[in-house]
mmCIF file of C-alpha atoms in Angstrom:
data_model
loop_
_atom_site.group_PDB
_atom_site.id
_atom_site.type_symbol
_atom_site.label_atom_id
_atom_site.label_comp_id
_atom_site.label_asym_id
_atom_site.label_seq_id
_atom_site.Cartn_x
_atom_site.Cartn_y
_atom_site.Cartn_z
ATOM 1 C CA MET K 1364 6.021 -2.196 -9.162
ATOM 2 C CA ILE K 1365 5.229 0.209 -12.008
ATOM 3 C CA GLN K 1366 4.511 3.901 -12.562
ATOM 4 C CA LEU K 1367 1.523 4.685 -14.612
ATOM 5 C CA VAL K 1368 1.139 7.884 -16.643
ATOM 6 C CA ASN K 1369 -1.746 9.021 -18.911
ATOM 7 C CA THR K 1370 -4.060 7.170 -16.517
ATOM 8 C CA GLY K 1371 -7.163 9.225 -17.454
ATOM 9 C CA ILE K 1372 -7.152 10.834 -14.081
ATOM 10 C CA PRO K 1373 -7.263 14.580 -14.715
ATOM 11 C CA ASP K 1374 -4.155 16.533 -13.545
ATOM 12 C CA GLU K 1375 -6.484 19.116 -12.010
ATOM 13 C CA LEU K 1376 -7.943 16.540 -9.838
ATOM 14 C CA LEU K 1377 -4.522 15.331 -8.626
ATOM 15 C CA GLU K 1378 -3.564 18.855 -7.783
ATOM 16 C CA ARG K 1379 -6.796 19.249 -5.677
ATOM 17 C CA VAL K 1380 -6.054 15.916 -3.869
ATOM 18 C CA LYS K 1381 -2.508 17.103 -2.989
ATOM 19 C CA LYS K 1382 -3.986 20.480 -1.660
ATOM 20 C CA VAL K 1383 -6.762 19.062 0.479
ATOM 21 C CA CYS K 1384 -4.429 16.436 1.886
ATOM 22 C CA SER K 1385 -1.872 19.092 2.777
ATOM 23 C CA ASP K 1386 -4.565 21.277 4.279
ATOM 24 C CA ILE K 1387 -6.008 18.561 6.480
ATOM 25 C CA TYR K 1388 -2.566 17.749 7.969
ATOM 26 C CA LYS K 1389 -2.033 21.426 8.847
ATOM 27 C CA LEU K 1390 -5.331 21.375 10.770
ATOM 28 C CA ARG K 1391 -4.358 18.416 12.920
ATOM 29 C CA GLU K 1392 -0.762 19.192 13.603
ATOM 30 C CA ASP K 1393 -1.104 20.008 17.256
ATOM 31 C CA GLY K 1394 -2.986 16.840 18.237
ATOM 32 C CA PHE K 1395 -0.615 14.801 16.074
ATOM 33 C CA LYS K 1396 2.465 16.162 18.007
ATOM 34 C CA GLU K 1397 0.900 14.865 21.189
ATOM 35 C CA SER K 1398 -0.510 11.545 20.196
ATOM 36 C CA ASN K 1399 1.671 10.178 17.340
ATOM 37 C CA PRO K 1400 3.778 7.165 18.343
ATOM 38 C CA THR K 1401 6.580 8.186 16.125
ATOM 39 C CA VAL K 1402 6.846 11.641 17.761
ATOM 40 C CA LYS K 1403 6.660 10.032 21.218
ATOM 41 C CA ALA K 1404 9.554 7.645 20.307
ATOM 42 C CA LEU K 1405 11.727 10.425 19.049
ATOM 43 C CA ALA K 1406 11.006 12.356 22.315
ATOM 44 C CA ARG K 1407 12.148 9.465 24.399
ATOM 45 C CA LEU K 1408 15.484 9.353 22.432
ATOM 46 C CA VAL K 1409 15.939 13.025 22.889
ATOM 47 C CA GLU K 1410 15.270 12.531 26.696
ATOM 48 C CA GLN K 1411 17.832 9.572 26.937
ATOM 49 C CA GLU K 1412 20.473 11.683 25.120
ATOM 50 C CA GLY K 1413 20.009 14.659 27.418
ATOM 51 C CA GLU K 1414 20.336 12.388 30.423
ATOM 52 C CA GLY K 1415 23.510 10.874 29.153
ATOM 53 C CA LEU K 1416 21.822 7.404 28.801
ATOM 54 C CA ALA K 1417 22.765 4.789 26.258
ATOM 55 C CA MET K 1418 20.116 5.148 23.547
ATOM 56 C CA LYS K 1419 18.459 1.983 22.543
ATOM 57 C CA LYS K 1420 17.977 1.481 18.865
ATOM 58 C CA ILE K 1421 14.306 1.508 17.973
ATOM 59 C CA GLU K 1422 13.343 -1.420 15.710
ATOM 60 C CA ASP K 1423 10.268 -1.874 13.578
ATOM 61 C CA MET K 1424 9.038 1.662 13.608
ATOM 62 C CA ASP K 1425 6.882 3.299 11.104
ATOM 63 C CA TRP K 1426 8.455 6.800 10.893
ATOM 64 C CA GLU K 1427 5.292 8.250 9.410
ATOM 65 C CA ASP K 1428 2.009 9.884 10.235
ATOM 66 C CA VAL K 1429 -0.746 7.885 8.803
ATOM 67 C CA PHE K 1430 -4.389 9.232 8.305
ATOM 68 C CA THR K 1431 -6.710 6.469 7.243
ATOM 69 C CA LEU K 1432 -10.092 6.809 5.491
ATOM 70 C CA GLN K 1433 -12.604 4.081 5.348
ATOM 71 C CA ASP K 1434 -16.390 3.978 4.418
ATOM 72 C CA ASP K 1435 -17.529 2.788 7.984
ATOM 73 C CA LEU K 1436 -15.694 5.649 9.697
ATOM 74 C CA PRO K 1437 -16.646 9.263 9.823
ATOM 75 C CA TRP K 1438 -14.960 11.491 7.256
ATOM 76 C CA PRO K 1439 -13.594 14.921 8.206
ATOM 77 C CA SER K 1440 -15.887 17.855 7.223
ATOM 78 C CA ASN K 1441 -13.104 20.359 7.369
ATOM 79 C CA PRO K 1442 -11.541 21.467 5.066
ATOM 80 C CA PRO K 1443 -14.838 21.671 3.269
ATOM 81 C CA ALA K 1444 -13.597 20.284 -0.156
ATOM 82 C CA PHE K 1445 -11.847 17.320 1.461
ATOM 83 C CA LYS K 1446 -14.519 14.587 1.416
ATOM 84 C CA GLU K 1447 -15.872 15.627 -2.013
ATOM 85 C CA THR K 1448 -12.315 15.774 -3.552
ATOM 86 C CA MET K 1449 -11.200 12.504 -2.173
ATOM 87 C CA MET K 1450 -14.368 10.596 -3.043
ATOM 88 C CA GLU K 1451 -13.924 11.822 -6.700
ATOM 89 C CA TYR K 1452 -10.330 10.616 -6.583
ATOM 90 C CA ARG K 1453 -11.421 7.279 -5.225
ATOM 91 C CA ARG K 1454 -13.856 6.634 -8.039
ATOM 92 C CA GLU K 1455 -11.085 7.399 -10.575
ATOM 93 C CA LEU K 1456 -8.664 5.032 -8.888
ATOM 94 C CA LYS K 1457 -11.262 2.247 -8.821
ATOM 95 C CA LYS K 1458 -11.908 2.631 -12.605
ATOM 96 C CA LEU K 1459 -8.123 2.539 -13.020
ATOM 97 C CA ALA K 1460 -7.719 -0.563 -10.986
ATOM 98 C CA GLU K 1461 -10.418 -2.409 -12.801
ATOM 99 C CA LYS K 1462 -8.788 -1.618 -16.109
ATOM 100 C CA LEU K 1463 -5.522 -3.023 -14.766
ATOM 101 C CA LEU K 1464 -7.373 -6.113 -13.498
ATOM 102 C CA GLY K 1465 -8.630 -6.584 -17.171
ATOM 103 C CA VAL K 1466 -5.234 -6.373 -18.541
ATOM 104 C CA MET K 1467 -3.993 -8.918 -16.010
ATOM 105 C CA GLU K 1468 -6.797 -11.338 -16.789
ATOM 106 C CA GLU K 1469 -6.001 -11.131 -20.522
ATOM 107 C CA LEU K 1470 -2.322 -11.702 -19.933
ATOM 108 C CA LEU K 1471 -3.035 -14.777 -17.597
ATOM 109 C CA GLY K 1472 -5.556 -16.116 -20.077
ATOM 110 C CA LEU K 1473 -8.565 -15.802 -17.675
ATOM 111 C CA GLU K 1474 -12.117 -14.921 -18.597
ATOM 112 C CA GLU K 1475 -13.005 -11.307 -18.147
ATOM 113 C CA GLY K 1476 -14.069 -10.492 -14.645
ATOM 114 C CA HIS K 1477 -12.464 -13.538 -13.065
ATOM 115 C CA ILE K 1478 -10.143 -11.732 -10.663
ATOM 116 C CA ARG K 1479 -12.866 -9.361 -9.603
ATOM 117 C CA LYS K 1480 -15.217 -12.271 -8.884
ATOM 118 C CA VAL K 1481 -12.498 -13.992 -6.795
ATOM 119 C CA PHE K 1482 -11.816 -10.869 -4.828
ATOM 120 C CA THR K 1483 -15.394 -9.778 -4.018
ATOM 121 C CA ASN K 1484 -16.725 -13.257 -2.801
ATOM 122 C CA ASP K 1485 -20.189 -11.507 -2.545
ATOM 123 C CA GLY K 1486 -18.647 -9.013 -0.098
ATOM 124 C CA ASP K 1487 -17.633 -5.364 -0.254
ATOM 125 C CA PHE K 1488 -14.129 -4.801 -1.476
ATOM 126 C CA GLU K 1489 -12.028 -1.877 -2.059
ATOM 127 C CA PRO K 1490 -5.743 -6.150 -5.175
ATOM 128 C CA PHE K 1491 -3.527 -3.078 -5.828
ATOM 129 C CA TYR K 1492 -1.718 -0.637 -3.728
ATOM 130 C CA GLY K 1493 -1.690 2.583 -5.651
ATOM 131 C CA THR K 1494 -0.099 5.786 -4.446
ATOM 132 C CA LYS K 1495 0.028 9.405 -5.657
ATOM 133 C CA ASP K 1496 3.769 9.714 -4.879
ATOM 134 C CA ASP K 1497 5.442 12.848 -3.754
ATOM 135 C CA ARG K 1498 8.100 15.062 -5.627
ATOM 136 C CA PHE K 1499 10.570 14.569 -2.731
ATOM 137 C CA GLY K 1500 11.223 10.777 -3.584
ATOM 138 C CA GLY K 1501 12.358 8.420 -1.001
ATOM 139 C CA LEU K 1502 10.569 5.349 -2.356
ATOM 140 C CA GLN K 1503 12.787 2.351 -2.751
ATOM 141 C CA MET K 1504 12.135 -1.216 -3.993
ATOM 142 C CA LEU K 1505 14.161 -4.485 -3.653
ATOM 143 C CA PRO K 1506 14.142 -6.195 -7.104
ATOM 144 C CA ASN K 1507 15.458 -9.482 -5.946
ATOM 145 C CA HIS K 1508 13.027 -9.959 -3.235
ATOM 146 C CA GLY K 1509 14.256 -12.613 -0.717
ATOM 147 C CA GLY K 1510 17.444 -13.217 -2.668
ATOM 148 C CA GLY K 1511 19.723 -10.404 -1.571
ATOM 149 C CA GLY K 1512 20.336 -7.585 -3.864
ATOM 150 C CA ARG K 1513 20.380 -3.780 -3.306
ATOM 151 C CA TRP K 1514 17.578 -1.369 -2.725
ATOM 152 C CA VAL K 1515 16.866 0.739 -5.792
ATOM 153 C CA ASP K 1516 15.519 4.276 -5.829
ATOM 154 C CA VAL K 1517 12.183 4.811 -7.581
ATOM 155 C CA GLN K 1518 12.428 8.252 -9.161
ATOM 156 C CA PRO K 1519 9.108 10.119 -8.942
ATOM 157 C CA VAL K 1520 7.435 10.883 -12.220
ATOM 158 C CA GLU K 1521 5.011 13.921 -12.203
ATOM 159 C CA ASN K 1522 1.435 12.936 -11.797
ATOM 160 C CA ALA K 1523 2.190 9.270 -12.098
ATOM 161 C CA ILE K 1524 0.421 6.492 -10.030
ATOM 162 C CA VAL K 1525 2.717 4.061 -8.540
ATOM 163 C CA VAL K 1526 1.270 0.586 -8.503
ATOM 164 C CA ASN K 1527 2.322 -2.470 -6.462
ATOM 165 C CA THR K 1528 0.249 -5.575 -7.325
ATOM 166 C CA GLY K 1529 0.557 -6.956 -3.828
ATOM 167 C CA ASP K 1530 0.790 -10.375 -2.265
ATOM 168 C CA GLN K 1531 -2.840 -11.473 -3.273
ATOM 169 C CA ILE K 1532 -2.152 -10.997 -7.033
ATOM 170 C CA GLU K 1533 1.288 -12.810 -6.655
ATOM 171 C CA VAL K 1534 -0.538 -15.805 -5.100
ATOM 172 C CA LEU K 1535 -3.518 -15.688 -7.532
ATOM 173 C CA SER K 1536 -1.229 -15.644 -10.603
ATOM 174 C CA ASN K 1537 0.987 -18.337 -9.145
ATOM 175 C CA GLY K 1538 3.953 -15.906 -9.209
ATOM 176 C CA ARG K 1539 3.543 -14.463 -12.668
ATOM 177 C CA PHE K 1540 3.027 -11.077 -11.081
ATOM 178 C CA LYS K 1541 5.270 -10.364 -8.197
ATOM 179 C CA SER K 1542 4.626 -8.036 -5.216
ATOM 180 C CA ALA K 1543 7.549 -5.722 -4.574
ATOM 181 C CA TRP K 1544 9.130 -5.245 -1.230
ATOM 182 C CA HIS K 1545 9.359 -1.548 -0.705
ATOM 183 C CA ARG K 1546 10.202 1.153 1.845
ATOM 184 C CA ILE K 1547 10.379 4.869 2.282
ATOM 185 C CA LEU K 1548 13.439 6.724 3.452
ATOM 186 C CA ALA K 1549 13.245 9.911 5.385
ATOM 187 C CA THR K 1550 14.517 13.027 3.664
ATOM 188 C CA ARG K 1551 15.932 16.328 5.095
ATOM 189 C CA ASP K 1552 14.626 18.279 2.068
ATOM 190 C CA GLY K 1553 10.966 18.535 3.276
ATOM 191 C CA ASN K 1554 8.031 16.628 4.164
ATOM 192 C CA ARG K 1555 6.997 13.640 1.957
ATOM 193 C CA ARG K 1556 3.415 13.037 1.211
ATOM 194 C CA SER K 1557 2.067 9.740 -0.022
ATOM 195 C CA ILE K 1558 -1.487 9.298 -0.825
ATOM 196 C CA ALA K 1559 -1.974 5.544 -0.829
ATOM 197 C CA SER K 1560 -5.108 3.550 -1.866
ATOM 198 C CA PHE K 1561 -5.656 -0.151 -1.298
ATOM 199 C CA TYR K 1562 -7.899 -2.165 -3.540
ATOM 200 C CA ASN K 1563 -8.302 -5.152 -1.424
ATOM 201 C CA PRO K 1564 -10.315 -8.470 -1.482
ATOM 202 C CA ALA K 1565 -13.232 -8.971 0.838
ATOM 203 C CA ARG K 1566 -12.065 -10.486 4.171
ATOM 204 C CA MET K 1567 -13.782 -13.804 3.384
ATOM 205 C CA ALA K 1568 -12.435 -14.036 -0.206
ATOM 206 C CA ASN K 1569 -10.654 -17.219 -0.972
ATOM 207 C CA ILE K 1570 -7.126 -16.470 -2.332
ATOM 208 C CA ALA K 1571 -5.522 -19.403 -4.343
ATOM 209 C CA PRO K 1572 -3.381 -19.912 -7.421
ATOM 210 C CA VAL K 1573 -5.513 -20.043 -10.475
ATOM 211 C CA ILE K 1574 -2.617 -20.468 -12.949
ATOM 212 C CA PRO K 1575 -0.703 -23.743 -12.526
ATOM 213 C CA THR K 1576 3.054 -24.042 -13.302
ATOM 214 C CA ALA K 1577 4.267 -26.235 -16.135
ATOM 215 C CA SER K 1578 4.141 -29.263 -13.935
ATOM 216 C CA GLY K 1579 0.640 -28.418 -12.796
ATOM 217 C CA ASP K 1580 1.598 -27.471 -9.256
ATOM 218 C CA ALA K 1581 0.803 -24.474 -7.148
ATOM 219 C CA ASP K 1582 3.611 -22.587 -5.688
ATOM 220 C CA TYR K 1583 1.694 -20.735 -3.154
ATOM 221 C CA PRO K 1584 -0.795 -21.602 -0.330
ATOM 222 C CA SER K 1585 -4.568 -21.053 -0.429
ATOM 223 C CA PHE K 1586 -6.026 -18.814 2.299
ATOM 224 C CA LYS K 1587 -8.766 -16.336 3.179
ATOM 225 C CA PHE K 1588 -7.836 -12.715 2.952
ATOM 226 C CA GLY K 1589 -8.785 -12.100 6.526
ATOM 227 C CA ASP K 1590 -6.357 -14.710 7.616
ATOM 228 C CA TYR K 1591 -3.689 -13.082 5.640
ATOM 229 C CA MET K 1592 -4.276 -9.759 7.297
ATOM 230 C CA GLU K 1593 -4.041 -11.273 10.743
ATOM 231 C CA VAL K 1594 -0.503 -12.707 9.788
ATOM 232 C CA TYR K 1595 0.472 -9.484 8.127
ATOM 233 C CA VAL K 1596 0.083 -7.240 11.094
ATOM 234 C CA LYS K 1597 2.349 -9.521 13.076
ATOM 235 C CA GLN K 1598 5.005 -9.726 10.373
ATOM 236 C CA LYS K 1599 4.764 -6.314 8.728
ATOM 237 C CA PHE K 1600 8.347 -5.680 8.741
ATOM 238 C CA GLN K 1601 9.475 -9.055 7.392
ATOM 239 C CA ALA K 1602 9.799 -10.364 3.841
ATOM 240 C CA LYS K 1603 6.665 -12.031 2.304
ATOM 241 C CA GLU K 1604 7.996 -15.498 2.239
ATOM 242 C CA PRO K 1605 7.420 -16.054 6.042
ATOM 243 C CA ARG K 1606 3.820 -14.852 5.626
ATOM 244 C CA PHE K 1607 3.188 -17.448 2.944
ATOM 245 C CA GLU K 1608 4.783 -20.119 5.165
ATOM 246 C CA ALA K 1609 2.616 -19.186 8.102
ATOM 247 C CA LEU K 1610 -0.558 -19.253 6.094
ATOM 248 C CA ALA K 1611 0.356 -22.644 4.468
ATOM 249 C CA THR K 1612 0.134 -24.063 8.096
ATOM 250 C CA LYS K 1613 -3.235 -22.540 8.978
#
């Protein structure tokens, strides 16, 4: 996980992105309070406490409100500047992601465009998780993933883009680039805003190690990205190793 500054994305655009994202949440607050599963779970806890019942700990809950944008779904027309601003931001992020792919290909000794070719598989694709992080902080990562260790705070850097290379790049690079296990902690100091973008492979893309170890072995399974996503939604709150094990048996 890295924080990138001087990305070429104008600060003025980043400020507009933050503004329109805040504006759209204000417009949908009432409906969110009635339908959001996190709010419903909190309401149940309050009811149990008021009735003197033993409150059951809620496991595997995303304490967040998520608003997802995809090409095949309608985009909001209000606030008026939302779609135009977010499309401009998306174009800039895509250029940044492709620059990072080029650097990775060079470091891995791959020909230019190799990773992009693997990820597209003649399909539409959007391998990075990039987020415009919030000034309130709360992001943590576990450096020694799967081997114990302590969660470490990732201090926000103004107008930086936080990049996590993700499981697909870890597999493709045969572990040269590691995906980071991360989480967000709630804060009492204000509402945290993360504007996350996923640069994913096509669902039918074949993900497999292209960089062998010194012994010539591959340390990771091969799989289609669509199969990975089916496993991921069932094991979202687990470490990545069980996901790889499940895919190895498919």
